[in-house]
Structure formats: C-alpha cells, structure tokens
Coordinates of C-alpha atoms and ligand atoms in Angstrom, one line a residue:
M23 CA 126.1 121.7 44.0
T24 CA 127.2 118.1 44.6
G25 CA 129.1 116.2 41.9
I26 CA 128.1 113.0 40.1
P27 CA 129.6 109.8 41.3
A28 CA 131.2 107.3 38.9
F29 CA 128.6 104.8 37.6
D30 CA 128.0 101.9 35.3
H31 CA 124.6 102.0 33.5
H32 CA 123.3 99.7 30.8
S33 CA 120.6 101.2 28.5
L34 CA 118.4 98.6 26.9
G35 CA 117.7 99.2 23.2
Q36 CA 114.1 98.9 22.1
R37 CA 111.6 100.9 20.1
V38 CA 108.6 102.6 21.9
L39 CA 105.6 103.6 19.9
F40 CA 103.3 105.7 22.1
G41 CA 100.0 107.1 21.0
T42 CA 96.4 107.0 22.2
G43 CA 94.1 105.4 19.6
Q44 CA 97.0 104.4 17.5
A45 CA 97.8 100.8 18.6
R46 CA 96.4 99.3 15.4
A47 CA 98.5 101.5 13.1
H48 CA 101.6 101.3 15.3
L49 CA 101.4 97.5 15.4
R50 CA 101.3 97.4 11.7
T51 CA 104.3 99.7 11.5
A52 CA 106.2 97.5 13.9
V53 CA 105.4 94.3 12.0
V54 CA 106.3 95.7 8.6
D55 CA 109.5 97.2 9.9
L56 CA 110.5 93.9 11.4
G57 CA 109.8 92.2 8.1
A58 CA 107.7 89.6 9.8
S59 CA 105.2 87.5 7.7
A60 CA 104.0 84.9 10.2
P61 CA 103.3 86.5 13.6
M62 CA 101.9 84.4 16.5
V63 CA 99.6 86.4 18.8
L64 CA 99.5 85.7 22.5
S65 CA 96.6 87.1 24.4
G66 CA 94.4 85.8 27.3
H67 CA 90.8 84.6 26.8
S68 CA 89.5 87.7 28.6
D69 CA 91.7 90.0 26.5
R70 CA 90.4 88.5 23.2
A71 CA 88.1 91.5 22.3
V72 CA 90.9 94.0 22.9
A73 CA 93.3 91.9 20.9
D74 CA 90.9 91.6 18.0
A75 CA 90.4 95.3 17.9
V76 CA 94.2 96.0 17.9
L77 CA 94.9 93.3 15.3
G78 CA 92.2 94.5 12.9
G79 CA 92.8 92.8 9.6
L80 CA 96.5 92.1 10.3
A81 CA 97.6 88.8 8.7
I82 CA 98.6 86.5 11.5
E83 CA 99.8 82.9 11.4
S84 CA 98.5 81.6 14.8
R85 CA 97.0 82.5 18.1
F86 CA 97.7 81.3 21.6
D87 CA 95.2 82.3 24.3
D88 CA 95.8 80.0 27.2
V89 CA 97.4 82.7 29.4
V90 CA 97.5 82.2 33.2
P91 CA 99.3 84.1 35.9
H92 CA 103.0 83.5 36.8
V93 CA 103.9 81.7 33.5
P94 CA 103.6 78.0 34.5
V95 CA 106.3 75.9 32.7
E96 CA 103.5 73.8 31.1
Q97 CA 102.0 76.9 29.4
A98 CA 105.5 78.0 28.3
E99 CA 106.1 74.7 26.7
Q100 CA 102.7 74.6 25.0
A101 CA 103.3 78.1 23.6
R102 CA 106.8 77.2 22.4
R103 CA 105.4 74.1 20.6
A104 CA 102.6 76.3 19.0
A105 CA 105.2 78.8 17.8
H106 CA 107.4 76.0 16.3
E107 CA 104.5 74.2 14.6
S108 CA 103.1 77.4 13.1
G109 CA 106.5 78.5 11.8
A110 CA 106.1 81.8 13.7
D111 CA 108.7 84.5 12.9
L112 CA 107.4 87.1 15.4
L113 CA 105.5 87.1 18.8
I114 CA 102.9 89.7 19.4
S115 CA 101.7 89.8 23.0
I116 CA 98.6 91.8 23.8
G117 CA 97.7 91.8 27.5
G118 CA 99.1 92.4 31.0
G119 CA 102.4 91.2 32.6
S120 CA 101.3 87.6 32.5
T121 CA 100.9 87.7 28.7
T122 CA 104.1 89.5 28.2
G123 CA 105.7 87.0 30.5
L124 CA 104.5 84.1 28.4
A125 CA 105.8 85.7 25.2
K126 CA 109.2 86.2 27.0
A127 CA 109.2 82.5 27.9
V128 CA 108.8 81.6 24.2
A129 CA 111.5 84.1 23.1
L130 CA 113.9 82.7 25.7
T131 CA 114.2 79.4 23.9
T132 CA 113.3 80.4 20.3
G133 CA 115.0 83.7 20.0
L134 CA 111.9 85.1 18.3
P135 CA 111.4 88.9 18.5
I136 CA 108.5 90.3 20.5
V137 CA 106.2 93.2 19.8
A138 CA 104.5 93.9 23.2
V139 CA 101.2 95.7 23.4
P140 CA 100.6 96.2 27.1
T141 CA 97.1 96.5 28.7
T142 CA 98.2 97.1 32.3
Y143 CA 100.9 99.1 34.0
A144 CA 103.1 96.2 35.1
G145 CA 106.0 97.2 32.8
S146 CA 107.4 93.8 31.9
E147 CA 107.5 94.9 28.3
A148 CA 110.5 97.2 29.1
T149 CA 112.7 94.7 30.9
N150 CA 115.0 91.9 30.0
V151 CA 113.7 89.9 33.0
W152 CA 111.8 86.6 32.5
G153 CA 110.0 84.4 35.1
I154 CA 108.7 80.9 34.8
T155 CA 106.9 78.9 37.6
E156 CA 107.6 75.2 38.1
A157 CA 106.3 73.2 41.1
A158 CA 105.1 76.3 42.9
R159 CA 108.6 78.0 42.6
K160 CA 109.1 81.0 40.4
T161 CA 112.5 81.1 38.7
T162 CA 113.6 84.4 37.2
G163 CA 116.5 85.4 35.0
V164 CA 117.9 88.0 32.8
D165 CA 118.4 87.5 29.1
P166 CA 118.6 89.9 26.2
R167 CA 116.4 87.6 24.0
V168 CA 113.3 88.3 26.1
L169 CA 113.5 92.1 25.8
P170 CA 110.6 93.1 23.4
H171 CA 111.9 94.6 20.2
T172 CA 109.1 97.1 20.1
I173 CA 106.4 98.3 22.6
V174 CA 103.1 99.7 21.4
Y175 CA 101.5 101.8 24.1
D176 CA 97.9 103.0 23.7
A177 CA 96.1 104.4 26.8
E178 CA 92.8 103.3 25.4
L179 CA 93.7 99.7 25.8
T180 CA 94.0 100.1 29.6
A181 CA 90.7 101.9 29.9
T182 CA 88.8 98.6 30.5
L183 CA 91.1 97.7 33.4
P184 CA 88.8 97.9 36.5
K185 CA 89.5 100.6 39.1
E186 CA 90.9 98.2 41.7
L187 CA 93.3 96.6 39.3
S188 CA 94.2 99.9 37.7
V189 CA 95.2 101.3 41.1
A190 CA 97.2 98.2 42.1
S191 CA 98.9 98.1 38.7
M192 CA 100.0 101.8 39.0
C193 CA 101.3 101.1 42.5
N194 CA 103.2 98.2 41.0
A195 CA 104.9 100.7 38.7
L196 CA 105.4 103.1 41.6
A197 CA 107.2 100.3 43.4
H198 CA 109.6 99.8 40.5
C199 CA 110.5 103.5 40.8
I200 CA 110.9 103.7 44.6
D201 CA 112.7 100.4 44.9
S202 CA 115.1 101.3 42.2
L203 CA 116.5 104.1 44.4
W204 CA 118.4 101.6 46.5
A205 CA 118.5 98.5 44.2
P206 CA 121.9 96.9 43.5
R207 CA 122.7 98.8 40.3
A208 CA 121.0 102.1 41.2
N209 CA 122.8 105.1 39.5
P210 CA 122.0 108.7 38.5
I211 CA 120.3 107.6 35.3
T212 CA 117.9 105.1 37.0
T213 CA 117.2 107.6 39.7
A214 CA 116.3 110.3 37.2
L215 CA 114.0 107.9 35.4
A216 CA 112.4 106.8 38.7
T217 CA 111.8 110.4 39.9
E218 CA 110.0 111.3 36.7
G219 CA 108.1 108.0 36.9
I220 CA 106.9 108.8 40.4
R221 CA 105.8 112.3 39.4
A222 CA 103.8 110.9 36.4
L223 CA 102.3 108.1 38.4
A224 CA 101.4 110.2 41.4
A225 CA 99.5 112.6 39.1
A226 CA 97.7 109.7 37.3
L227 CA 96.7 107.7 40.4
P228 CA 93.9 109.8 41.8
E229 CA 92.9 110.8 38.3
V230 CA 92.4 107.2 37.2
A231 CA 91.0 106.1 40.6
Y232 CA 88.2 108.7 40.4
R233 CA 87.8 109.1 36.7
P234 CA 88.7 105.7 35.2
E235 CA 87.7 106.9 31.8
S236 CA 90.3 109.7 31.9
I237 CA 92.6 109.2 28.9
D238 CA 94.9 111.9 30.2
G239 CA 95.3 110.0 33.5
R240 CA 95.9 106.7 31.7
E241 CA 98.4 108.2 29.3
N242 CA 100.4 109.5 32.4
A243 CA 100.0 106.1 34.0
L244 CA 101.5 104.3 30.9
Y245 CA 104.3 106.9 30.6
G246 CA 105.1 106.5 34.2
A247 CA 104.9 102.7 34.0
Y248 CA 107.4 102.7 31.2
L249 CA 109.9 105.0 33.0
A250 CA 109.4 102.8 36.1
A251 CA 110.2 99.6 34.3
V252 CA 113.3 101.1 32.6
A253 CA 114.5 102.3 36.0
F254 CA 113.9 98.8 37.5
A255 CA 115.6 97.1 34.5
G256 CA 118.6 99.3 35.0
A257 CA 118.8 99.2 38.8
G258 CA 117.8 95.6 39.5
S259 CA 115.7 94.2 42.3
G260 CA 115.8 95.9 45.7
L261 CA 114.5 94.8 49.0
H262 CA 110.9 95.5 48.0
H263 CA 111.0 93.3 45.0
K264 CA 112.7 90.5 46.9
I265 CA 109.9 90.5 49.5
C266 CA 107.2 90.6 46.8
H267 CA 108.9 87.8 44.8
V268 CA 108.8 85.5 47.9
L269 CA 105.2 86.4 48.8
G270 CA 103.9 86.0 45.2
G271 CA 105.9 82.8 44.5
R272 CA 105.5 80.9 47.7
F273 CA 102.1 82.1 48.9
D274 CA 100.5 82.7 45.5
L275 CA 99.5 86.3 46.4
P276 CA 98.3 88.5 43.5
H277 CA 101.2 90.4 42.0
A278 CA 100.1 94.0 41.7
Q279 CA 98.2 94.1 45.0
T280 CA 101.1 92.6 46.9
H281 CA 103.4 95.3 45.6
T282 CA 100.9 98.0 46.6
I283 CA 100.7 96.8 50.2
V284 CA 104.4 96.2 50.8
L285 CA 105.6 99.4 49.2
P286 CA 104.9 102.0 52.0
H287 CA 106.4 99.6 54.6
V288 CA 109.7 99.3 52.7
L289 CA 109.8 103.0 52.2
A290 CA 109.3 103.6 55.9
F291 CA 111.8 100.9 56.7
N292 CA 114.6 102.5 54.6
A293 CA 113.6 106.1 55.1
T294 CA 116.1 107.0 57.8
H295 CA 119.0 105.3 56.0
A296 CA 118.3 106.8 52.5
P297 CA 117.7 110.5 53.1
A298 CA 118.6 111.6 49.5
G299 CA 116.3 109.0 47.9
V300 CA 113.5 109.7 50.3
E301 CA 113.8 113.5 49.6
R302 CA 113.4 112.7 45.9
V303 CA 110.3 110.7 46.5
A304 CA 108.8 113.5 48.6
E305 CA 109.6 116.1 45.9
A306 CA 108.1 113.9 43.1
L307 CA 105.0 113.3 45.2
A308 CA 104.8 117.1 45.9
A309 CA 104.7 116.2 49.6
T310 CA 106.7 117.5 52.6
D311 CA 107.2 114.0 53.9
A312 CA 107.7 110.9 51.6
I313 CA 106.0 108.4 53.8
D314 CA 103.0 110.6 54.6
G315 CA 102.8 111.6 50.9
L316 CA 102.7 108.0 49.7
R317 CA 100.3 107.0 52.5
T318 CA 97.9 109.8 51.6
L319 CA 98.1 108.9 47.9
L320 CA 97.4 105.2 48.5
I321 CA 94.5 105.9 50.9
S322 CA 92.9 108.4 48.6
A323 CA 93.0 105.9 45.7
E324 CA 91.5 103.2 48.0
A325 CA 94.5 100.9 47.5
P326 CA 94.6 97.6 49.3
T327 CA 96.4 98.0 52.7
A328 CA 97.0 94.6 54.4
L329 CA 98.5 91.3 53.3
K330 CA 96.0 89.4 55.5
D331 CA 93.2 90.7 53.2
L332 CA 95.0 88.9 50.3
G333 CA 94.8 85.6 52.1
L334 CA 98.3 85.4 53.7
H335 CA 98.0 83.6 57.1
E336 CA 99.7 85.0 60.2
E337 CA 101.4 81.7 60.8
E338 CA 103.1 82.0 57.4
L339 CA 105.0 85.1 58.3
D340 CA 107.9 83.2 59.9
E341 CA 108.4 81.2 56.7
A342 CA 108.3 84.4 54.6
V343 CA 111.1 85.9 56.8
D344 CA 113.2 82.7 56.3
L345 CA 112.8 83.0 52.6
V346 CA 113.4 86.7 52.2
L347 CA 116.4 87.0 54.5
P348 CA 118.9 85.2 52.3
A349 CA 117.7 87.2 49.3
V350 CA 118.2 90.7 50.8
P351 CA 120.4 92.7 48.5
P352 CA 123.6 93.9 50.2
S353 CA 122.9 97.3 48.6
N354 CA 120.0 97.9 50.9
P355 CA 120.7 101.1 52.8
R356 CA 119.4 99.8 56.2
P357 CA 120.9 96.6 57.6
V358 CA 118.3 94.0 57.5
T359 CA 118.0 91.6 60.5
R360 CA 115.6 88.8 61.2
A361 CA 113.9 91.0 63.8
N362 CA 113.4 94.1 61.8
L363 CA 112.4 92.2 58.7
A364 CA 109.8 90.2 60.8
R365 CA 108.5 93.5 62.0
L366 CA 108.2 94.9 58.5
L367 CA 106.3 91.9 57.2
R368 CA 104.0 91.8 60.2
D369 CA 103.2 95.5 59.7
A370 CA 102.5 94.8 56.0
W371 CA 100.4 91.8 57.0
S372 CA 98.2 93.8 59.4
G373 CA 98.3 97.1 57.4
S374 CA 99.4 99.0 60.5
L375 CA 101.0 101.9 58.6
M376 CA 97.9 102.6 56.7
V377 CA 95.3 103.2 59.4
Ligands
NAD30 P1 98.1 90.1 34.6 O1 98.7 90.2 33.3 O2 98.0 88.7 35.3 O3 96.6 90.7 34.5 C1 95.7 90.7 35.6 C2 94.3 90.5 35.1 O4 93.9 91.7 34.4 C3 94.1 89.4 34.2 O5 92.9 88.7 34.5 C4 94.0 90.0 32.8 O6 93.2 89.3 31.9 C5 93.3 91.3 33.2 N1 93.5 92.4 32.3 C6 94.7 92.8 31.7 N2 94.6 93.9 31.0 C7 93.2 94.3 31.1 C8 92.5 95.3 30.5 N3 93.0 96.3 29.8 N4 91.1 95.4 30.8 C9 90.6 94.4 31.6 N5 91.3 93.4 32.1 C10 92.6 93.3 31.9 O7 98.7 91.1 35.7 P2 99.8 92.2 35.7 O8 99.8 92.8 37.0 O9 99.7 93.0 34.5 O10 101.2 91.3 35.5 C11 101.6 90.5 36.6 C12 102.7 89.6 36.0 O11 103.7 90.3 35.4 C13 103.4 88.8 37.2 O12 103.5 87.5 36.8 C14 104.7 89.5 37.3 O13 105.7 88.7 37.8 C15 105.0 89.9 35.9 N6 105.9 91.1 35.8 C16 107.1 90.9 35.3 C17 108.0 91.9 35.1 C18 109.3 91.7 34.5 O14 110.1 92.6 34.4 N7 109.6 90.5 34.1 C19 107.7 93.2 35.6 C20 106.4 93.4 36.1 C21 105.5 92.3 36.2

C-alpha cells in the first residue's frame, strides 16, 4: 500500500438534483428554495420546446433565447441588459454548455444566482469557469459568482441530442476526466472523481451510441459528465484543455468534436510519463492498455477522428503550435517541446492514431 501525498483541494458548493422525468418538479423546488420571484430563462431557439416542457406553468419574468456558441460579448451584454430591465432575481439556463456559458456571463456582472438545467454532457454547470469571446479571442476566468447554485439533471432532456453530438459531448466529459489526472491542481480527490467518471462514461458511450433512446445509458452519461466537470473544476486545465482552447478559439472548431479528436493523442503523448494515471484510465475502461482501450471505445462509437475533417487546414498547424506552446501547464508529466507538440497536433489533424 502506498501513502497519500499532501494535497490542497477546493470543493465547490452547489446543490445537485438528479432524477429522470423530474426536471419540472426539481426546478420548482430549486426556485422556491431560493425564494426567487422573477426568474429570467435563458435557452436557445432550438431548445425552446425542451425549455417549455421543463418550465411547465412556472411563473417567469422574462426569456432570452438568442444563444450562440462561445458566448460573444455582444450576446452577454444583451442578456445582461435584459436581466436588468426585467428586474430578474434568478437565472434559469436550459440548454448545453453555450446556454450555461451565457448565464454565467450574466451572473459574472450581476451576481444573480443560476439554476442550470443541462441538456448536453459538457459539464459547464459544475464549474466556476466562465468564457466570453471578443474579436475572435475567447477569454476565460474563474469566479465564484458564475458557479450555478443548483443543477437539475434529467436524462430525458438529453434524449433528443443526436447520436453524433451525444458521442462527442460524452467524449468532452471523458476529456475532463483524463486531463484532470495531470492538470495543475490534480490531487487524490480529483483523481477519484475522474476515475469514477471514466467508468460511468465508458459504460454509457456504446449504450447511447447504439441505443440513443436508452435512459440508463443517458443517466450514466449525465452522472459521469457531472463527476468529470467536478474533477476538471478541482484540477484545472491540463495540456488537453489548453490545446482545445486554442483550436476552438482561434480556428472556430466545434467544441465537443475537437475534444473528442484530440483526447487519444494527448493520452498517448503523456502515457509513458504518467504510468499511475494511465493505469487508472485502463482500469476504468476495463482494458489492459489505456490507449488501445480508449481507441476501441471511440472507434466503436463512431466518434470523429481527424481535425482536418472539422475544417482545420494543414497550413494552420504551425500557428496552433505557436499559440499552445506558451500555454502548456508546467504540471504536464512529459516535457513539451515545439517538435513533439507539432507532432501531436499533426497526428490529431490527420487522425493517424485512429486508423
Ligand atoms: P452547445 O451548448 O453549443 O450545444 C450544441 C448544439 O446542441 C446546439 O445547437 C444546441 O442547440 C444543441 N442541443 C443542446 N442540447 C440539445 C438536446 N438535448 N437536444 C437536441 N439539441 C441540443 O454545445 P456544448 O458542447 O454543450 O457546450 C459547448 C460550450 O460549453 C463551449 O462554448 C465550451 O467552451 C463551453 N464549456 C464550458 C465549460 C466551463 O467549465 N466553463 C465546460 C465545458 C464546456
């Protein structure tokens, strides 16, 4: 038996109400318990039907449905104005990470509490991280005001997520788990959360990919996504997240799909320098080898495999290396050089590991 090293872990306080078919009742409980009388609801145009079903007859003060990816500063300002003009005392976000992100942008300047009702597996609802895009540059930060007060998880709300997006979103969650093993504030708590998250997500991935209507699969996916996000919030951004942040922000690549493609390459890159972490990944995947196990899982779920298929051009790889290199966390177990990072990105661009 080995001992436990000294560590410094921050647990984030929030309420989690989890129950299939219970979103409407749980949302009411959350609103009543917060004593709110004038909620503003944020949900995208395409999520309107889901939002209406969850809201039922709940008394709301206003709605904001102009949600677009990556939280452009103009949208954030419009939503802040709408919250101010309607006298909102609570923000209810119903949607994926983009909707939660918009609610966070409003909470950042208004201090209003958020009740988050997620409809994807992105996990933003369980972190205190915000992101706002201005002039094609995404700025992120950490602030306790943006951590939702309550999360309402209901697997039925994710059942309409198409297979391709479901798979990519679950892989986004898997990336939170795996990257948190070597992120700057990784500790035994975040590692335990990540390991259980990988286990739940690995079980859910093929189930949801082949039986998208499987509520059991989607419950495990949501449970895993929450654990993943808590692990990520505690451990911080590792190499994988730094790479994906650059690719998404500078080249406007889709968030979940980019995470899906980059993940096996970062795992393979760090594998020889992080044997304990990699052993945990293998165990959680019920595989003898972590990289093979992840590759098999992704291929069997028909996950996207190459950044070139997302529209990244070969001639943009050099710029990506330039942008990622200064952001590499010193905690990364394998020393990162221009040459080995360029190789990693080229492999992810061509999808070489996944053939
Ligand atoms: P998203 O919210 O942009 O949703 C993707 C698409 O799926 C949208 O068109 C949306 O309308 C649709 N959709 C959402 N739920 C659906 C459902 N149940 N059925 C059918 N369609 C549905 O994408 P995402 O991957 O959920 O979130 C990505 C964003 O979240 C990025 O901006 C990313 O930076 C952010 N994020 C932030 C954190 C954080 O901690 N701050 C963590 C993870 C992700």
